[in-house]
Amino acid sequence: MSLGQELAPHLPFLRRYARALTGSQNHGDAFVRATLEAIVAAPESFPREVEPRLGLYKTFHAIWSTANIEEGGDAGGSLGNPEAIAQARLSRITPLSRQALLLTALEGFSASDAGYLIGAQASEVDNLVQEALAEIERQTLADVLIIEDEPIIAMDIETIVRDLGHNVTGVAVTRDEAVAQARAHPPGLVLADIQLADDSSGIDAVRDILAEFSVPVIFITAFPERLLTGTRPEPTFLITKPFQRATVKAAIAQALFFDAATVPAG
């Protein structure tokens, strides 16, 4: 099997990670393209001492750290773009701690594997994750709209959101319900399933909402690879079903991290 064939199944999930890390589909996908270009240019440099997925993410992190996007934004710029918003938060949470949290909670790497990727010991990764979680506890709270047609899953998500201290403005099960609830109570964050009760689409519901409001969105789906092709407008934040509490927590924190309305004062 060629290296390309070995890496192909892991590319959608690298896109998910890159998008969550940068807060942007375009920027995240650009880093993934740069990673692939680096591998094609020097395949002999690809880490072969580890499994392909680890080697892929390791190469990505080499590109990421070299680009230094975290500190490269315009600190004096408007908070209307993700880089400037991230810059406003850097004094409150370090890039490394966010990487550790996303790698373990969102991507499912062990502390040891995450340590390999970011150049830290497993114990350091655990400390970094705790640092990120502590920052989440101080994060500005948001009004959250949940779009989910399965009652048990909806209740589970609502419990997680409320336990994080956020307010749930409503739970919608159809596209029309979601739009109506957003109009009645404009949300600061939307958590949306893809397939809804009346065979309508959560993607269409979100598209309708975004036509009227600027709000971060997290999609929840059992088939994330279908929305991570990098070939069309796709979600920046994506949670895979079945999900873990820590995954939802990390995704919410990262989505709000890049939202201007939730930049803490001071």
CSV table of N, CA, C and O in Angstrom, one decimal, residues 59-177:
chain,number,residue,atom,x,y,z
A,59,THR,N,3.4,15.7,11.1
A,59,THR,CA,3.8,16.5,9.9
A,59,THR,C,3.0,17.8,9.9
A,59,THR,O,3.5,18.9,9.7
A,60,PHE,N,1.7,17.7,10.2
A,60,PHE,CA,0.9,18.9,10.3
A,60,PHE,C,1.4,19.8,11.4
A,60,PHE,O,1.5,21.1,11.2
A,61,HIS,N,1.7,19.3,12.5
A,61,HIS,CA,2.2,20.1,13.6
A,61,HIS,C,3.5,20.8,13.3
A,61,HIS,O,3.7,22.0,13.8
A,62,ALA,N,4.3,20.2,12.5
A,62,ALA,CA,5.6,20.8,12.1
A,62,ALA,C,5.3,22.1,11.2
A,62,ALA,O,5.9,23.1,11.4
A,63,ILE,N,4.3,21.9,10.3
A,63,ILE,CA,3.8,23.0,9.5
A,63,ILE,C,3.2,24.1,10.3
A,63,ILE,O,3.5,25.3,10.2
A,64,TRP,N,2.3,23.7,11.2
A,64,TRP,CA,1.6,24.6,12.1
A,64,TRP,C,2.6,25.5,12.9
A,64,TRP,O,2.4,26.7,13.0
A,65,SER,N,3.5,24.8,13.6
A,65,SER,CA,4.4,25.6,14.4
A,65,SER,C,5.3,26.5,13.7
A,65,SER,O,5.7,27.6,14.1
A,66,THR,N,5.7,26.1,12.4
A,66,THR,CA,6.6,26.9,11.6
A,66,THR,C,5.8,28.2,11.1
A,66,THR,O,6.4,29.3,11.1
A,67,ALA,N,4.5,28.0,10.8
A,67,ALA,CA,3.7,29.1,10.3
A,67,ALA,C,3.4,30.1,11.5
A,67,ALA,O,3.3,31.3,11.3
A,68,ASN,N,3.3,29.6,12.7
A,68,ASN,CA,3.2,30.5,13.9
A,68,ASN,C,1.9,31.3,13.7
A,68,ASN,O,1.9,32.5,14.1
A,69,ILE,N,0.8,30.7,13.2
A,69,ILE,CA,-0.4,31.5,13.0
A,69,ILE,C,-0.9,32.1,14.3
A,69,ILE,O,-1.6,33.1,14.3
A,70,GLU,N,-0.7,31.4,15.4
A,70,GLU,CA,-1.3,31.9,16.7
A,70,GLU,C,-0.8,33.3,17.0
A,70,GLU,O,-1.5,34.1,17.6
A,71,GLU,N,0.5,33.6,16.7
A,71,GLU,CA,1.0,34.9,17.1
A,71,GLU,C,1.1,35.8,15.9
A,71,GLU,O,1.6,36.9,16.0
A,72,GLY,N,0.7,35.4,14.7
A,72,GLY,CA,0.9,36.1,13.5
A,72,GLY,C,-0.3,37.0,13.2
A,72,GLY,O,-0.2,37.8,12.2
A,73,GLY,N,-1.4,37.0,13.9
A,73,GLY,CA,-2.5,37.8,13.6
A,73,GLY,C,-2.2,39.3,13.9
A,73,GLY,O,-1.3,39.6,14.6
A,74,ASP,N,-3.1,40.1,13.4
A,74,ASP,CA,-3.0,41.6,13.7
A,74,ASP,C,-3.6,41.9,15.0
A,74,ASP,O,-4.8,42.0,15.1
A,75,ALA,N,-2.7,42.1,16.0
A,75,ALA,CA,-3.3,42.3,17.4
A,75,ALA,C,-4.0,43.6,17.5
A,75,ALA,O,-4.9,43.7,18.3
A,76,GLY,N,-3.8,44.5,16.6
A,76,GLY,CA,-4.5,45.7,16.6
A,76,GLY,C,-5.7,45.7,15.7
A,76,GLY,O,-6.4,46.7,15.6
A,77,GLY,N,-6.0,44.6,15.1
A,77,GLY,CA,-7.0,44.6,14.1
A,77,GLY,C,-8.4,44.5,14.7
A,77,GLY,O,-8.6,44.3,15.9
A,78,SER,N,-9.4,44.5,13.9
A,78,SER,CA,-10.8,44.3,14.3
A,78,SER,C,-11.0,42.9,14.9
A,78,SER,O,-10.4,41.9,14.4
A,79,LEU,N,-11.9,42.8,15.8
A,79,LEU,CA,-12.3,41.5,16.4
A,79,LEU,C,-13.3,40.8,15.4
A,79,LEU,O,-14.0,39.9,15.9
A,80,GLY,N,-13.3,41.2,14.2
A,80,GLY,CA,-14.3,40.6,13.3
A,80,GLY,C,-13.6,39.4,12.5
A,80,GLY,O,-14.3,38.8,11.7
A,81,ASN,N,-12.4,39.1,12.8
A,81,ASN,CA,-11.8,38.0,12.1
A,81,ASN,C,-11.2,37.0,13.1
A,81,ASN,O,-10.8,37.4,14.2
A,82,PRO,N,-11.1,35.7,12.8
A,82,PRO,CA,-10.7,34.7,13.8
A,82,PRO,C,-9.3,34.9,14.4
A,82,PRO,O,-9.1,34.7,15.6
A,83,GLU,N,-8.3,35.4,13.5
A,83,GLU,CA,-7.0,35.6,14.1
A,83,GLU,C,-6.9,36.6,15.2
A,83,GLU,O,-6.3,36.5,16.2
A,84,ALA,N,-7.6,37.8,14.9
A,84,ALA,CA,-7.6,38.8,15.9
A,84,ALA,C,-8.3,38.4,17.2
A,84,ALA,O,-7.9,38.8,18.3
A,85,ILE,N,-9.4,37.7,17.0
A,85,ILE,CA,-10.1,37.2,18.2
A,85,ILE,C,-9.3,36.2,19.0
A,85,ILE,O,-9.2,36.3,20.2
A,86,ALA,N,-8.6,35.3,18.3
A,86,ALA,CA,-7.6,34.4,19.0
A,86,ALA,C,-6.6,35.2,19.7
A,86,ALA,O,-6.2,34.9,20.8
A,87,GLN,N,-6.1,36.2,19.0
A,87,GLN,CA,-5.0,37.0,19.6
A,87,GLN,C,-5.5,37.7,20.9
A,87,GLN,O,-4.7,37.7,21.9
A,88,ALA,N,-6.7,38.1,21.0
A,88,ALA,CA,-7.3,38.7,22.2
A,88,ALA,C,-7.4,37.7,23.3
A,88,ALA,O,-7.4,38.1,24.5
A,89,ARG,N,-7.4,36.4,23.0
A,89,ARG,CA,-7.5,35.4,24.0
A,89,ARG,C,-6.2,34.8,24.5
A,89,ARG,O,-6.1,34.0,25.4
A,90,LEU,N,-5.1,35.0,23.8
A,90,LEU,CA,-3.9,34.3,24.0
A,90,LEU,C,-3.3,34.5,25.4
A,90,LEU,O,-2.6,33.7,26.0
A,91,SER,N,-3.7,35.6,26.1
A,91,SER,CA,-3.2,35.9,27.4
A,91,SER,C,-4.0,35.0,28.4
A,91,SER,O,-3.6,34.9,29.6
A,92,ARG,N,-5.1,34.4,28.0
A,92,ARG,CA,-5.9,33.6,28.9
A,92,ARG,C,-5.8,32.1,28.7
A,92,ARG,O,-6.1,31.4,29.5
A,93,ILE,N,-5.3,31.7,27.5
A,93,ILE,CA,-5.1,30.3,27.3
A,93,ILE,C,-4.0,30.1,26.2
A,93,ILE,O,-4.1,30.7,25.2
A,94,THR,N,-3.1,29.2,26.5
A,94,THR,CA,-1.9,29.1,25.6
A,94,THR,C,-2.3,28.2,24.4
A,94,THR,O,-3.1,27.3,24.5
A,95,PRO,N,-1.7,28.4,23.2
A,95,PRO,CA,-1.9,27.6,22.1
A,95,PRO,C,-1.6,26.1,22.4
A,95,PRO,O,-2.4,25.2,22.0
A,96,LEU,N,-0.6,25.8,23.2
A,96,LEU,CA,-0.3,24.4,23.4
A,96,LEU,C,-1.3,23.7,24.2
A,96,LEU,O,-1.6,22.5,24.0
A,97,SER,N,-1.9,24.4,25.2
A,97,SER,CA,-3.0,23.8,26.0
A,97,SER,C,-4.2,23.5,25.1
A,97,SER,O,-4.9,22.5,25.3
A,98,ARG,N,-4.5,24.4,24.2
A,98,ARG,CA,-5.7,24.1,23.3
A,98,ARG,C,-5.4,22.9,22.4
A,98,ARG,O,-6.3,22.1,22.1
A,99,GLN,N,-4.1,22.8,21.9
A,99,GLN,CA,-3.8,21.7,21.1
A,99,GLN,C,-3.9,20.4,21.9
A,99,GLN,O,-4.5,19.4,21.4
A,100,ALA,N,-3.4,20.4,23.1
A,100,ALA,CA,-3.5,19.2,23.9
A,100,ALA,C,-5.0,18.8,24.2
A,100,ALA,O,-5.3,17.6,24.1
A,101,LEU,N,-5.8,19.8,24.4
A,101,LEU,CA,-7.3,19.5,24.7
A,101,LEU,C,-7.9,18.9,23.4
A,101,LEU,O,-8.6,17.9,23.4
A,102,LEU,N,-7.7,19.6,22.3
A,102,LEU,CA,-8.3,19.1,21.0
A,102,LEU,C,-7.8,17.7,20.6
A,102,LEU,O,-8.6,16.9,20.1
A,103,LEU,N,-6.5,17.5,20.8
A,103,LEU,CA,-5.9,16.2,20.4
A,103,LEU,C,-6.5,15.1,21.2
A,103,LEU,O,-6.8,14.0,20.6
A,104,THR,N,-6.7,15.3,22.5
A,104,THR,CA,-7.2,14.2,23.3
A,104,THR,C,-8.7,14.1,23.3
A,104,THR,O,-9.3,13.1,23.1
A,105,ALA,N,-9.4,15.3,23.4
A,105,ALA,CA,-10.9,15.2,23.6
A,105,ALA,C,-11.6,15.1,22.2
A,105,ALA,O,-12.6,14.4,22.1
A,106,LEU,N,-11.1,15.8,21.2
A,106,LEU,CA,-11.8,15.8,19.9
A,106,LEU,C,-11.3,14.7,19.0
A,106,LEU,O,-12.1,14.0,18.4
A,107,GLU,N,-9.9,14.5,19.0
A,107,GLU,CA,-9.3,13.5,18.1
A,107,GLU,C,-9.1,12.2,18.7
A,107,GLU,O,-8.8,11.2,18.0
A,108,GLY,N,-9.2,12.1,20.0
A,108,GLY,CA,-9.1,10.8,20.7
A,108,GLY,C,-7.8,10.2,20.9
A,108,GLY,O,-7.6,9.0,21.1
A,109,PHE,N,-6.7,11.0,20.7
A,109,PHE,CA,-5.4,10.6,21.0
A,109,PHE,C,-5.1,10.4,22.5
A,109,PHE,O,-5.7,11.1,23.3
A,110,SER,N,-4.3,9.4,22.8
A,110,SER,CA,-3.9,9.2,24.2
A,110,SER,C,-3.0,10.4,24.6
A,110,SER,O,-2.4,11.1,23.8
A,111,ALA,N,-2.8,10.6,25.9
A,111,ALA,CA,-1.9,11.6,26.4
A,111,ALA,C,-0.5,11.4,25.9
A,111,ALA,O,0.3,12.3,25.5
A,112,SER,N,-0.1,10.1,25.7
A,112,SER,CA,1.3,9.8,25.2
A,112,SER,C,1.4,10.2,23.8
A,112,SER,O,2.4,10.8,23.4
A,113,ASP,N,0.4,9.8,23.0
A,113,ASP,CA,0.4,10.2,21.5
A,113,ASP,C,0.3,11.7,21.3
A,113,ASP,O,1.0,12.2,20.5
A,114,ALA,N,-0.5,12.3,22.1
A,114,ALA,CA,-0.6,13.8,22.0
A,114,ALA,C,0.7,14.4,22.4
A,114,ALA,O,1.2,15.4,21.8
A,115,GLY,N,1.4,13.9,23.4
A,115,GLY,CA,2.7,14.4,23.8
A,115,GLY,C,3.7,14.2,22.6
A,115,GLY,O,4.5,15.1,22.4
A,116,TYR,N,3.7,13.1,21.9
A,116,TYR,CA,4.6,12.9,20.8
A,116,TYR,C,4.3,14.0,19.7
A,116,TYR,O,5.2,14.6,19.1
A,117,LEU,N,3.0,14.4,19.5
A,117,LEU,CA,2.7,15.3,18.5
A,117,LEU,C,3.1,16.7,18.8
A,117,LEU,O,3.4,17.5,17.9
A,118,ILE,N,3.0,17.1,20.1
A,118,ILE,CA,3.3,18.5,20.5
A,118,ILE,C,4.7,18.6,21.2
A,118,ILE,O,5.0,19.7,21.6
A,119,GLY,N,5.4,17.5,21.3
A,119,GLY,CA,6.7,17.5,21.9
A,119,GLY,C,6.7,17.7,23.4
A,119,GLY,O,7.4,18.5,24.0
A,120,ALA,N,5.9,16.9,24.1
A,120,ALA,CA,5.7,17.0,25.5
A,120,ALA,C,5.6,15.6,26.1
A,120,ALA,O,5.2,14.6,25.4
A,121,GLN,N,5.8,15.5,27.4
A,121,GLN,CA,5.6,14.2,28.1
A,121,GLN,C,4.1,14.0,28.4
A,121,GLN,O,3.3,15.0,28.4
A,122,ALA,N,3.7,12.8,28.6
A,122,ALA,CA,2.3,12.5,28.8
A,122,ALA,C,1.8,13.3,30.0
A,122,ALA,O,0.6,13.8,30.0
A,123,SER,N,2.6,13.4,31.1
A,123,SER,CA,2.2,14.1,32.3
A,123,SER,C,2.0,15.6,32.0
A,123,SER,O,1.1,16.2,32.5
A,124,GLU,N,2.8,16.1,31.1
A,124,GLU,CA,2.7,17.5,30.7
A,124,GLU,C,1.4,17.7,29.9
A,124,GLU,O,0.7,18.8,30.1
A,125,VAL,N,1.1,16.7,29.1
A,125,VAL,CA,-0.2,16.8,28.3
A,125,VAL,C,-1.4,16.9,29.3
A,125,VAL,O,-2.3,17.7,29.1
A,126,ASP,N,-1.4,16.0,30.3
A,126,ASP,CA,-2.4,16.1,31.3
A,126,ASP,C,-2.5,17.4,32.0
A,126,ASP,O,-3.6,18.0,32.1
A,127,ASN,N,-1.4,18.0,32.3
A,127,ASN,CA,-1.4,19.4,32.9
A,127,ASN,C,-1.9,20.4,31.9
A,127,ASN,O,-2.7,21.3,32.3
A,128,LEU,N,-1.6,20.3,30.7
A,128,LEU,CA,-2.0,21.2,29.6
A,128,LEU,C,-3.5,21.1,29.4
A,128,LEU,O,-4.2,22.2,29.3
A,129,VAL,N,-4.0,19.9,29.5
A,129,VAL,CA,-5.5,19.7,29.3
A,129,VAL,C,-6.2,20.4,30.5
A,129,VAL,O,-7.3,21.0,30.3
A,130,GLN,N,-5.7,20.1,31.7
A,130,GLN,CA,-6.3,20.7,32.9
A,130,GLN,C,-6.3,22.3,32.8
A,130,GLN,O,-7.2,23.0,33.2
A,131,GLU,N,-5.2,22.8,32.3
A,131,GLU,CA,-5.1,24.3,32.1
A,131,GLU,C,-6.2,24.8,31.1
A,131,GLU,O,-6.8,25.8,31.4
A,132,ALA,N,-6.3,24.0,30.0
A,132,ALA,CA,-7.4,24.4,29.1
A,132,ALA,C,-8.8,24.3,29.7
A,132,ALA,O,-9.6,25.2,29.5
A,133,LEU,N,-9.0,23.3,30.4
A,133,LEU,CA,-10.3,23.1,31.1
A,133,LEU,C,-10.6,24.2,32.1
A,133,LEU,O,-11.7,24.6,32.2
A,134,ALA,N,-9.6,24.6,32.8
A,134,ALA,CA,-9.7,25.7,33.8
A,134,ALA,C,-10.1,27.0,33.1
A,134,ALA,O,-10.9,27.7,33.5
A,135,GLU,N,-9.5,27.2,31.9
A,135,GLU,CA,-9.9,28.4,31.1
A,135,GLU,C,-11.3,28.3,30.6
A,135,GLU,O,-12.0,29.3,30.6
A,136,ILE,N,-11.8,27.1,30.3
A,136,ILE,CA,-13.1,26.9,29.8
A,136,ILE,C,-14.1,27.4,30.9
A,136,ILE,O,-15.1,28.0,30.6
A,137,GLU,N,-13.8,27.0,32.1
A,137,GLU,CA,-14.6,27.4,33.2
A,137,GLU,C,-14.8,28.9,33.4
A,137,GLU,O,-15.8,29.4,33.9
A,138,ARG,N,-13.8,29.7,32.9
A,138,ARG,CA,-13.8,31.1,33.0
A,138,ARG,C,-14.4,31.8,31.7
A,138,ARG,O,-14.5,33.0,31.6
A,139,GLN,N,-14.7,30.9,30.8
A,139,GLN,CA,-15.1,31.5,29.5
A,139,GLN,C,-16.5,32.1,29.6
A,139,GLN,O,-17.4,31.7,30.3
A,140,THR,N,-16.7,33.2,28.8
A,140,THR,CA,-17.9,33.9,28.8
A,140,THR,C,-19.1,32.9,28.4
A,140,THR,O,-18.9,32.2,27.4
A,141,LEU,N,-20.2,33.0,29.1
A,141,LEU,CA,-21.3,32.1,28.8
A,141,LEU,C,-22.1,32.5,27.6
A,141,LEU,O,-22.2,33.7,27.2
A,142,ALA,N,-22.8,31.5,27.0
A,142,ALA,CA,-23.5,31.8,25.8
A,142,ALA,C,-24.9,31.2,25.9
A,142,ALA,O,-25.2,30.3,26.6
A,143,ASP,N,-25.8,31.8,25.1
A,143,ASP,CA,-27.1,31.2,24.9
A,143,ASP,C,-27.1,30.2,23.7
A,143,ASP,O,-26.6,30.6,22.6
A,144,VAL,N,-27.5,29.0,24.0
A,144,VAL,CA,-27.3,27.9,23.0
A,144,VAL,C,-28.6,27.4,22.5
A,144,VAL,O,-29.5,27.1,23.2
A,145,LEU,N,-28.7,27.3,21.1
A,145,LEU,CA,-29.8,26.6,20.5
A,145,LEU,C,-29.4,25.2,20.1
A,145,LEU,O,-28.3,25.1,19.4
A,146,ILE,N,-30.1,24.2,20.5
A,146,ILE,CA,-29.8,22.8,20.1
A,146,ILE,C,-30.8,22.4,19.0
A,146,ILE,O,-32.0,22.5,19.2
A,147,ILE,N,-30.3,21.9,17.9
A,147,ILE,CA,-31.2,21.3,16.8
A,147,ILE,C,-30.9,19.8,16.8
A,147,ILE,O,-29.9,19.4,16.2
A,148,GLU,N,-31.8,19.0,17.3
A,148,GLU,CA,-31.6,17.6,17.4
A,148,GLU,C,-32.9,16.9,17.6
A,148,GLU,O,-33.7,17.3,18.4
A,149,ASP,N,-33.2,15.9,16.7
A,149,ASP,CA,-34.5,15.3,16.7
A,149,ASP,C,-34.6,14.0,17.6
A,149,ASP,O,-35.7,13.5,17.8
A,150,GLU,N,-33.5,13.5,18.1
A,150,GLU,CA,-33.5,12.3,18.9
A,150,GLU,C,-33.6,12.8,20.4
A,150,GLU,O,-32.6,13.4,20.9
A,151,PRO,N,-34.7,12.5,21.1
A,151,PRO,CA,-34.9,13.1,22.4
A,151,PRO,C,-33.8,12.7,23.4
A,151,PRO,O,-33.4,13.6,24.2
A,152,ILE,N,-33.3,11.5,23.4
A,152,ILE,CA,-32.3,11.1,24.4
A,152,ILE,C,-31.0,11.9,24.1
A,152,ILE,O,-30.4,12.4,25.1
A,153,ILE,N,-30.6,12.0,22.9
A,153,ILE,CA,-29.4,12.7,22.5
A,153,ILE,C,-29.6,14.2,22.8
A,153,ILE,O,-28.7,14.8,23.4
A,154,ALA,N,-30.8,14.7,22.5
A,154,ALA,CA,-31.0,16.1,22.8
A,154,ALA,C,-30.9,16.4,24.3
A,154,ALA,O,-30.3,17.4,24.7
A,155,MET,N,-31.5,15.5,25.1
A,155,MET,CA,-31.4,15.7,26.6
A,155,MET,C,-29.9,15.6,27.1
A,155,MET,O,-29.5,16.4,28.0
A,156,ASP,N,-29.2,14.7,26.5
A,156,ASP,CA,-27.8,14.5,26.8
A,156,ASP,C,-27.0,15.8,26.5
A,156,ASP,O,-26.2,16.3,27.3
A,157,ILE,N,-27.2,16.3,25.3
A,157,ILE,CA,-26.5,17.6,24.9
A,157,ILE,C,-26.9,18.7,25.8
A,157,ILE,O,-26.1,19.5,26.3
A,158,GLU,N,-28.2,18.8,26.1
A,158,GLU,CA,-28.7,19.9,26.9
A,158,GLU,C,-28.1,19.9,28.3
A,158,GLU,O,-27.7,20.9,28.9
A,159,THR,N,-27.9,18.7,28.9
A,159,THR,CA,-27.3,18.5,30.2
A,159,THR,C,-25.9,19.0,30.2
A,159,THR,O,-25.4,19.7,31.1
A,160,ILE,N,-25.1,18.5,29.1
A,160,ILE,CA,-23.7,18.9,29.0
A,160,ILE,C,-23.6,20.5,28.9
A,160,ILE,O,-22.8,21.1,29.6
A,161,VAL,N,-24.4,21.1,28.1
A,161,VAL,CA,-24.4,22.5,27.8
A,161,VAL,C,-24.7,23.3,29.1
A,161,VAL,O,-24.0,24.2,29.5
A,162,ARG,N,-25.7,22.8,29.8
A,162,ARG,CA,-26.1,23.5,31.1
A,162,ARG,C,-25.1,23.3,32.2
A,162,ARG,O,-24.8,24.2,33.0
A,163,ASP,N,-24.5,22.1,32.2
A,163,ASP,CA,-23.4,21.8,33.2
A,163,ASP,C,-22.2,22.7,33.0
A,163,ASP,O,-21.5,23.0,33.9
A,164,LEU,N,-22.0,23.1,31.7
A,164,LEU,CA,-20.9,24.0,31.4
A,164,LEU,C,-21.2,25.5,31.8
A,164,LEU,O,-20.4,26.4,31.8
A,165,GLY,N,-22.5,25.7,32.2
A,165,GLY,CA,-22.9,27.0,32.7
A,165,GLY,C,-23.6,27.8,31.6
A,165,GLY,O,-24.1,29.0,31.8
A,166,HIS,N,-23.8,27.2,30.4
A,166,HIS,CA,-24.4,28.0,29.3
A,166,HIS,C,-25.9,27.8,29.4
A,166,HIS,O,-26.5,26.9,30.1
A,167,ASN,N,-26.6,28.7,28.8
A,167,ASN,CA,-28.1,28.7,28.8
A,167,ASN,C,-28.6,28.1,27.5
A,167,ASN,O,-28.2,28.5,26.4
A,168,VAL,N,-29.6,27.2,27.6
A,168,VAL,CA,-30.2,26.6,26.5
A,168,VAL,C,-31.5,27.4,26.2
A,168,VAL,O,-32.4,27.4,27.0
A,169,THR,N,-31.5,28.0,25.0
A,169,THR,CA,-32.7,28.8,24.6
A,169,THR,C,-33.8,28.0,24.0
A,169,THR,O,-35.0,28.4,24.0
A,170,GLY,N,-33.5,26.8,23.5
A,170,GLY,CA,-34.5,25.9,23.0
A,170,GLY,C,-33.9,24.7,22.4
A,170,GLY,O,-32.7,24.6,22.1
A,171,VAL,N,-34.8,23.7,22.1
A,171,VAL,CA,-34.4,22.5,21.4
A,171,VAL,C,-35.4,22.3,20.3
A,171,VAL,O,-36.6,22.1,20.5
A,172,ALA,N,-34.9,22.4,19.1
A,172,ALA,CA,-35.7,22.3,17.9
A,172,ALA,C,-35.5,20.9,17.2
A,172,ALA,O,-34.4,20.4,17.2
A,173,VAL,N,-36.5,20.4,16.6
A,173,VAL,CA,-36.4,19.1,16.0
A,173,VAL,C,-36.6,19.1,14.5
A,173,VAL,O,-36.5,18.1,13.8
A,174,THR,N,-37.0,20.3,13.9
A,174,THR,CA,-37.2,20.5,12.5
A,174,THR,C,-36.5,21.8,12.1
A,174,THR,O,-36.2,22.7,12.9
A,175,ARG,N,-36.3,21.9,10.7
A,175,ARG,CA,-35.7,23.2,10.2
A,175,ARG,C,-36.5,24.4,10.5
A,175,ARG,O,-36.0,25.4,11.0
A,176,ASP,N,-37.9,24.3,10.3
A,176,ASP,CA,-38.7,25.5,10.6
A,176,ASP,C,-38.7,25.8,12.1
A,176,ASP,O,-38.7,27.0,12.4
A,177,GLU,N,-38.7,24.8,12.9
A,177,GLU,CA,-38.7,25.1,14.4
A,177,GLU,C,-37.4,25.8,14.8
A,177,GLU,O,-37.4,26.7,15.6
